[in-house]
XYZ file of C-alpha atoms in Angstrom:
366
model
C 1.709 -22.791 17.697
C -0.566 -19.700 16.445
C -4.335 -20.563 15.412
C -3.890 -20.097 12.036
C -0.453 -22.158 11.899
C -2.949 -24.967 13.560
C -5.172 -24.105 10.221
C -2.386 -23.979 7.596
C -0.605 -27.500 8.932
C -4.051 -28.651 8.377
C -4.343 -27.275 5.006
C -1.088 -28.440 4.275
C -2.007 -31.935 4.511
C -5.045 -32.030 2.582
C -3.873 -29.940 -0.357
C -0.143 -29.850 -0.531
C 2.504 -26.888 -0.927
C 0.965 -23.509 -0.793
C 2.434 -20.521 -2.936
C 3.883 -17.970 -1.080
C 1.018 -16.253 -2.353
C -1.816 -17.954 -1.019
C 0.517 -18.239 2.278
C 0.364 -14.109 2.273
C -3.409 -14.314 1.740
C -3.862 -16.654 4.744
C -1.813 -14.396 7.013
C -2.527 -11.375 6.763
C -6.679 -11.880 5.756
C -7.771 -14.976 7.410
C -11.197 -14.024 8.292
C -10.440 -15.303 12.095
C -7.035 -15.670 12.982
C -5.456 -13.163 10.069
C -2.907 -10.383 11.134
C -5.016 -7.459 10.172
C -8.119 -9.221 11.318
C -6.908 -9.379 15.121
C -3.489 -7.468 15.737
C -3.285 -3.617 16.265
C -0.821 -3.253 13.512
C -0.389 0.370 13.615
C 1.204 2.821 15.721
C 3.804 2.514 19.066
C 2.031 -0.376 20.752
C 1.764 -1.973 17.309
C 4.355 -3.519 14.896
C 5.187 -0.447 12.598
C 4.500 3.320 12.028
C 3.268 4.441 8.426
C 4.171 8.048 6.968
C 0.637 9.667 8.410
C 1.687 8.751 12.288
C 4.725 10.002 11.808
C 3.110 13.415 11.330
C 0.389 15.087 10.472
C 2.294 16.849 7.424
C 2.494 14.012 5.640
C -1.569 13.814 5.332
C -1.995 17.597 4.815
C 0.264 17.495 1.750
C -1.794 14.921 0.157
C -5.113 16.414 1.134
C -3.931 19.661 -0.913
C -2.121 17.115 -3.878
C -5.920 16.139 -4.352
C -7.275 19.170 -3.819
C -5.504 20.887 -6.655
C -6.209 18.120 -9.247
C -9.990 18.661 -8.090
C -9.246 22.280 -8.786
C -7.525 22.032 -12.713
C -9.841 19.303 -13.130
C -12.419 21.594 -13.880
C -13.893 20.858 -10.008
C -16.364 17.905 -10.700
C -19.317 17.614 -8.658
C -19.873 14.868 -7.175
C -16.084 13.235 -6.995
C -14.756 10.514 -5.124
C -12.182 10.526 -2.658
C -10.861 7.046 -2.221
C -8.352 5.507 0.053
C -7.088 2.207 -0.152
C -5.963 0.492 3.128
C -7.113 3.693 5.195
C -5.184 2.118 8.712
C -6.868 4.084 11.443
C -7.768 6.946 9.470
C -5.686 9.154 10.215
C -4.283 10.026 6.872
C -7.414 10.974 5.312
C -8.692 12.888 8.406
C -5.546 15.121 7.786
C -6.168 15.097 4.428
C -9.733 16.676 4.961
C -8.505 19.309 7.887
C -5.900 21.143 5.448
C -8.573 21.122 2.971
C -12.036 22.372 4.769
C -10.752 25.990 3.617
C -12.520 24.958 0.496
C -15.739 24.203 0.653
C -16.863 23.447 -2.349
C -14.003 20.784 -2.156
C -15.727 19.047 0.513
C -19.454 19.267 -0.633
C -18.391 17.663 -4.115
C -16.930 14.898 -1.685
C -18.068 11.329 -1.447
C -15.751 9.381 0.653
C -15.391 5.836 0.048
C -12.792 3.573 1.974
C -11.259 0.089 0.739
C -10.917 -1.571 3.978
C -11.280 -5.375 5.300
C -11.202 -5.565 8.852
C -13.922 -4.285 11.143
C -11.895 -2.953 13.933
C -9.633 -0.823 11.483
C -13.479 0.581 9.691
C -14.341 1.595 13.203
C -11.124 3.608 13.684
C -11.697 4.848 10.411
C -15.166 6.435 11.385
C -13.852 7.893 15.122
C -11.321 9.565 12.828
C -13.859 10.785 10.078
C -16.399 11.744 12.787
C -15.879 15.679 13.195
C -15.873 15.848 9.514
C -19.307 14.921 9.254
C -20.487 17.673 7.510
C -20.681 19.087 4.773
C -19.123 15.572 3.466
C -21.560 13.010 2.961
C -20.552 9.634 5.538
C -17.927 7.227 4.571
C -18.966 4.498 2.681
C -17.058 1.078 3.216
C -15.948 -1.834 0.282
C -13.956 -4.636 0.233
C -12.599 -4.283 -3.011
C -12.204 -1.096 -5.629
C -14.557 -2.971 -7.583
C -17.554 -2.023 -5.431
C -16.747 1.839 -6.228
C -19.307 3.441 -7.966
C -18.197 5.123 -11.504
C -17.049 8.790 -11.260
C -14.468 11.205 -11.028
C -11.902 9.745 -9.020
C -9.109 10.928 -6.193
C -7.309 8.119 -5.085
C -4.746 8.126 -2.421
C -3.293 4.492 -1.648
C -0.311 4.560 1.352
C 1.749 1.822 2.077
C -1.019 -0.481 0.594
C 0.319 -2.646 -2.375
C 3.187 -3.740 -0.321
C 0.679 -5.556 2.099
C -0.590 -7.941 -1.135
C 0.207 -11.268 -1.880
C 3.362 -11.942 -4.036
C 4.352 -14.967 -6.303
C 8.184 -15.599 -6.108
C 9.905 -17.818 -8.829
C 13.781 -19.234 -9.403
C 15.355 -20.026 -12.556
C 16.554 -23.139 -11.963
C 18.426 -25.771 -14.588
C 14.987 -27.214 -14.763
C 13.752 -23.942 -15.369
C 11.608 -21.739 -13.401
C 10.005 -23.223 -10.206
C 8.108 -21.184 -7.637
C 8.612 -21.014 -4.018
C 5.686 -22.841 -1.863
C 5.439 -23.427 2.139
C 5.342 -26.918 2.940
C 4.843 -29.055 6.307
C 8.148 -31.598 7.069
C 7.359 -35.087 7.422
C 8.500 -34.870 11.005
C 7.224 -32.314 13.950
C 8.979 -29.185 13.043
C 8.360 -25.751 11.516
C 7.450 -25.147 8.421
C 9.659 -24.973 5.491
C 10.158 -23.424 1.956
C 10.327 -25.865 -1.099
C 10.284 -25.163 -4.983
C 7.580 -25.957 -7.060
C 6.626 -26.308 -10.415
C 5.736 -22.847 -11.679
C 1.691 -21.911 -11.666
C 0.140 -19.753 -14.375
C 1.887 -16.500 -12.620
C 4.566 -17.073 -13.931
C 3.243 -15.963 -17.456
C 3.096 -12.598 -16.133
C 6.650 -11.903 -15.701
C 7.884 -9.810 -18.573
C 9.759 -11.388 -21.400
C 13.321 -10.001 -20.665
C 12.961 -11.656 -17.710
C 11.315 -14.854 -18.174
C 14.949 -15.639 -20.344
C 16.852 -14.618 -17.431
C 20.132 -17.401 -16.665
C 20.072 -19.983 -13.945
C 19.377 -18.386 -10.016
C 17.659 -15.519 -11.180
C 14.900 -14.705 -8.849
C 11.738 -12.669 -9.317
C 8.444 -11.801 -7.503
C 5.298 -10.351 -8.605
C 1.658 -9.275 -7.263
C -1.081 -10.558 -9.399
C -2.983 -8.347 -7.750
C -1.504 -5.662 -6.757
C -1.425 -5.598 -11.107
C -5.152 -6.106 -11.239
C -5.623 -3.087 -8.671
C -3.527 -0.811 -10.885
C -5.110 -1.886 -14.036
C -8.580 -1.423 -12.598
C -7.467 2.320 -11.409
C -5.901 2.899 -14.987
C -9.320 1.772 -16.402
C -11.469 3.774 -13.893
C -8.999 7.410 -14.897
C -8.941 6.295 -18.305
C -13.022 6.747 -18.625
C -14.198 8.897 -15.502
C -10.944 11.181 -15.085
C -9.471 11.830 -12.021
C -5.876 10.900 -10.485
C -4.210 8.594 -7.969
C -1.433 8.719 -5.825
C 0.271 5.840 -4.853
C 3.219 5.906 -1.868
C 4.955 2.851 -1.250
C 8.053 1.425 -0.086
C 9.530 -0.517 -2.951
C 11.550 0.191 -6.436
C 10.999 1.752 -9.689
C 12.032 -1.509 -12.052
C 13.619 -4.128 -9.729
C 14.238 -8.130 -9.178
C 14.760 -10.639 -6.560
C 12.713 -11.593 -3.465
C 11.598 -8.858 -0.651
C 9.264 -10.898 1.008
C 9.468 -9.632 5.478
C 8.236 -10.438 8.037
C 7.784 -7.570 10.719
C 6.676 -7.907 14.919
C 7.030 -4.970 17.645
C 9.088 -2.868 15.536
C 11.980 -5.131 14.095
C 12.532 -7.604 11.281
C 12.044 -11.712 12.014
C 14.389 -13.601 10.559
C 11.985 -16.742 9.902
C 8.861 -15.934 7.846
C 6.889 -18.709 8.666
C 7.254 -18.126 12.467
C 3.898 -17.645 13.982
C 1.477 -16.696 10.881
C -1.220 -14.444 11.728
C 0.918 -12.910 14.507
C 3.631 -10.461 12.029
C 3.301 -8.576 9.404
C 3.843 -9.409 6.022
C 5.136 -7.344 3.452
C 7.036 -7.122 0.013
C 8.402 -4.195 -2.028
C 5.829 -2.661 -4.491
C 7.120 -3.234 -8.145
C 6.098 0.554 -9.109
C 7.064 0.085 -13.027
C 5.246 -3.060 -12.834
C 1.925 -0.615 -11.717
C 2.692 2.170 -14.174
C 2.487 -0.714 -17.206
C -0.724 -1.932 -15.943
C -2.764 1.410 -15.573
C -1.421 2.949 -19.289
C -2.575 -0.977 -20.622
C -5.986 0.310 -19.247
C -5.932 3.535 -20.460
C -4.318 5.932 -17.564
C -1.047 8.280 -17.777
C 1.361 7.562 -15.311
C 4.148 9.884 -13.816
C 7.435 8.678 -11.810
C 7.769 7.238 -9.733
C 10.037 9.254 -7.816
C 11.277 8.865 -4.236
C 9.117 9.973 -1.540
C 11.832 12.892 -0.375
C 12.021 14.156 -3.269
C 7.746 14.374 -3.700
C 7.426 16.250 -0.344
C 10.474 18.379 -0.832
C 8.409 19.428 -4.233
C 4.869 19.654 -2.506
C 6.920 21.911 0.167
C 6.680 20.259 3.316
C 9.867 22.441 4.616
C 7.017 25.318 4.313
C 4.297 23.533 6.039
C 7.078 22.754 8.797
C 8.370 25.959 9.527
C 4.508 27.541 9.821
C 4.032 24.702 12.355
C 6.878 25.740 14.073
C 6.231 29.170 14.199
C 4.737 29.330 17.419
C 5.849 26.645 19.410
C 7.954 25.452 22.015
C 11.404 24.017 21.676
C 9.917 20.292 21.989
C 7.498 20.621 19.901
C 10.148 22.203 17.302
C 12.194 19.004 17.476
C 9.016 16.910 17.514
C 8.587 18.207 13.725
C 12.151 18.409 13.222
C 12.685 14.514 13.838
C 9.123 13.816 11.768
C 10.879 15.744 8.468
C 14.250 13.938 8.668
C 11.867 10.353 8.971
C 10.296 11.189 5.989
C 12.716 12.930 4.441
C 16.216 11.581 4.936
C 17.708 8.993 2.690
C 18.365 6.955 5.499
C 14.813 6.743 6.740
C 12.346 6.699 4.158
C 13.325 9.139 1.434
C 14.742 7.125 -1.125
C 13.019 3.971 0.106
C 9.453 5.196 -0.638
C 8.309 6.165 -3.703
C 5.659 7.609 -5.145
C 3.806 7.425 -8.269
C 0.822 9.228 -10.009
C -1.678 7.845 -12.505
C -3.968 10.578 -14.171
C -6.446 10.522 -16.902
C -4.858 10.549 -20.193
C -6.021 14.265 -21.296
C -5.701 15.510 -17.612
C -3.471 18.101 -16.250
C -0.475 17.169 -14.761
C -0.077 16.204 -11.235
C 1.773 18.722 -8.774
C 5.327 17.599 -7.353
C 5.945 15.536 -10.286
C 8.542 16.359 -13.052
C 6.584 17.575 -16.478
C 6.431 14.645 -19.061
């Protein structure tokens, strides 16, 4: 039994059944025994690989996204460059290498990074550290509320899947939600239905009517993130990119679990010890930032976005020069993020820009 299992039977007991979101919360942030508090999530010797270790393409692209809204933006001085769920910072330390060519880009920048755990901010500044000038040092928040107000670039990458989800069932006694709960006798935990919390008010009308075993998740606040983005756009300009695995307007439950690589079965074995994740409700975000006052665009699928933003280009000048293993090294990273059977059609991505701002590159005109 993990630490934090030892925790949650306790909590169990005192408080009852725990949503699946507070479950998540527990998990993944405990501030001693949760997953991205102690576990080296990222990478080979961790339990997955995100778009910017894959290759270093991936990061440039974006870098240069954000560098031409900056640009037909009007080039506002100062401007923030935000990332949400940074990892080990190697996405926005690519992101500032294909951009020092413009250095006015990089004076204008103040860097400010949404992170939670300590070990992952210390990565973070390792990464950041032969950028140190002209940019101005990383600053550190625990939520996008603790921005300051300005001109925004926002990059978030395989972030919203990582927050907590509520998931309901229409049942004949109508909708319930689905809650942990400890067994009366020694064994592991369990799932159980519930009566439905408040959450359940945000699920959109269409589907609240749904018929019997209908089932349907959503992220309170992975909505309040988006809305608080669309408001921030909305009154300081600016843009946001969001990549994701997930769908544009979907249902069900996509709550996994993920350790070393590959799927577990059981989602309640060992908390604190796999990740958690669920697919990001993208139409769900768009609604939320135009309710605040942003535009959004897409999504589209993550293939097509690179594909658009040219990343056969950027592969072929890598290529130029090398050797034949480092050619298939970037061959294999472009069919990864490319390929409809990796994560081309699985990712999306989706833009949110001010309401009078230009439109963002790669994505289809209104």
């Amino acid at each position: 039994m993990t630490p934090l299992e030892t925790h949650l039977r306790r909590r169990l007991r005192l408080t009852g059944p725990m949503t699946v979101a507070a479950f998540m919360q527990e998990a993944l942030l405990h501030p001693e025994h949760g997953y991205y508090r102690c576990q080296p999530a990222l990478g080979a010797a961790g339990d997955f690989v995100t778009a910017p270790e894959i290759s270093q393409m991936f990061g440039e692209l974006l870098g240069l996204w954000c560098l031409d809204y900056w640009e037909r933006m009007g080039a506002p001085d100062p401007v923030l460059l935000v990332e949400l769920g940074p990892g080990r910072g190697t996405l926005i330390a690519d992101a500032l290498r294909a951009t020092r060519l413009r250095p006015a880009f990089h004076k204008a920048l103040r860097l400010h990074l949404i992170e939670a755990s300590p070990v992952l901010r210390q990565r973070q500044a390792e990464a950041l550290a032969p950028f140190a000038e002209p940019i101005a040092p990383p600053q550190w928040h625990e939520t996008l509320a603790d921005l300051p107000e300005a001109p925004l670039l926002l990059v978030a990458n395989e972030f919203f899947d990582a927050l907590p989800v509520h998931q309901f069932e229409r049942t004949r006694e109508g909708w319930r939600e689905r809650a942990v709960i400890e067994p009366a006798v020694d064994a592991d935990l369990e799932w159980t239905l519930i009566p439905a919390g408040p959450q359940i008010g945000l699920l959109d009308e269409k589907t609240r009517r749904s018929p019997v075993g209908r089932l349907a998740e959503i992220s309170p606040q992975g909505l309040t993130i988006a809305g608080e983005i669309g408001r921030r756009l909305g009154q300081q300009g600016g843009a946001a990119l969001l990549v994701d695995y997930g769908y544009g307007d979907g249902q069900g439950w996509s709550l996994q679990a993920v350790q070393g690589h590959r799927r577990i079965d059981n989602l309640l074995i060992e908390p604190g010890r796999v990740d958690l994740s669920a697919h990001v409700d993208f139409a769900g975000l768009g609604r939320a930032a135009r309710e605040r006052g942003a535009r959004a665009h897409g999504p589209m699928t993550q293939g097509a976005f690179l594909e658009a933003l040219g990343i056969r280009l950027r592969a072929q000048r890598l290529t130029r020069d090398a050797d034949a293993a480092a050619r298939a090294g970037v061959e294999r990273a472009l069919a990864r993020l490319l390929d409809p059977r990796e994560m081309g059609t699985l990712f999306q991505a989706l833009a949110l820009t001010a309401p009078q701002g230009p439109a963002p590159a790669g994505f289809p005109p209104d």
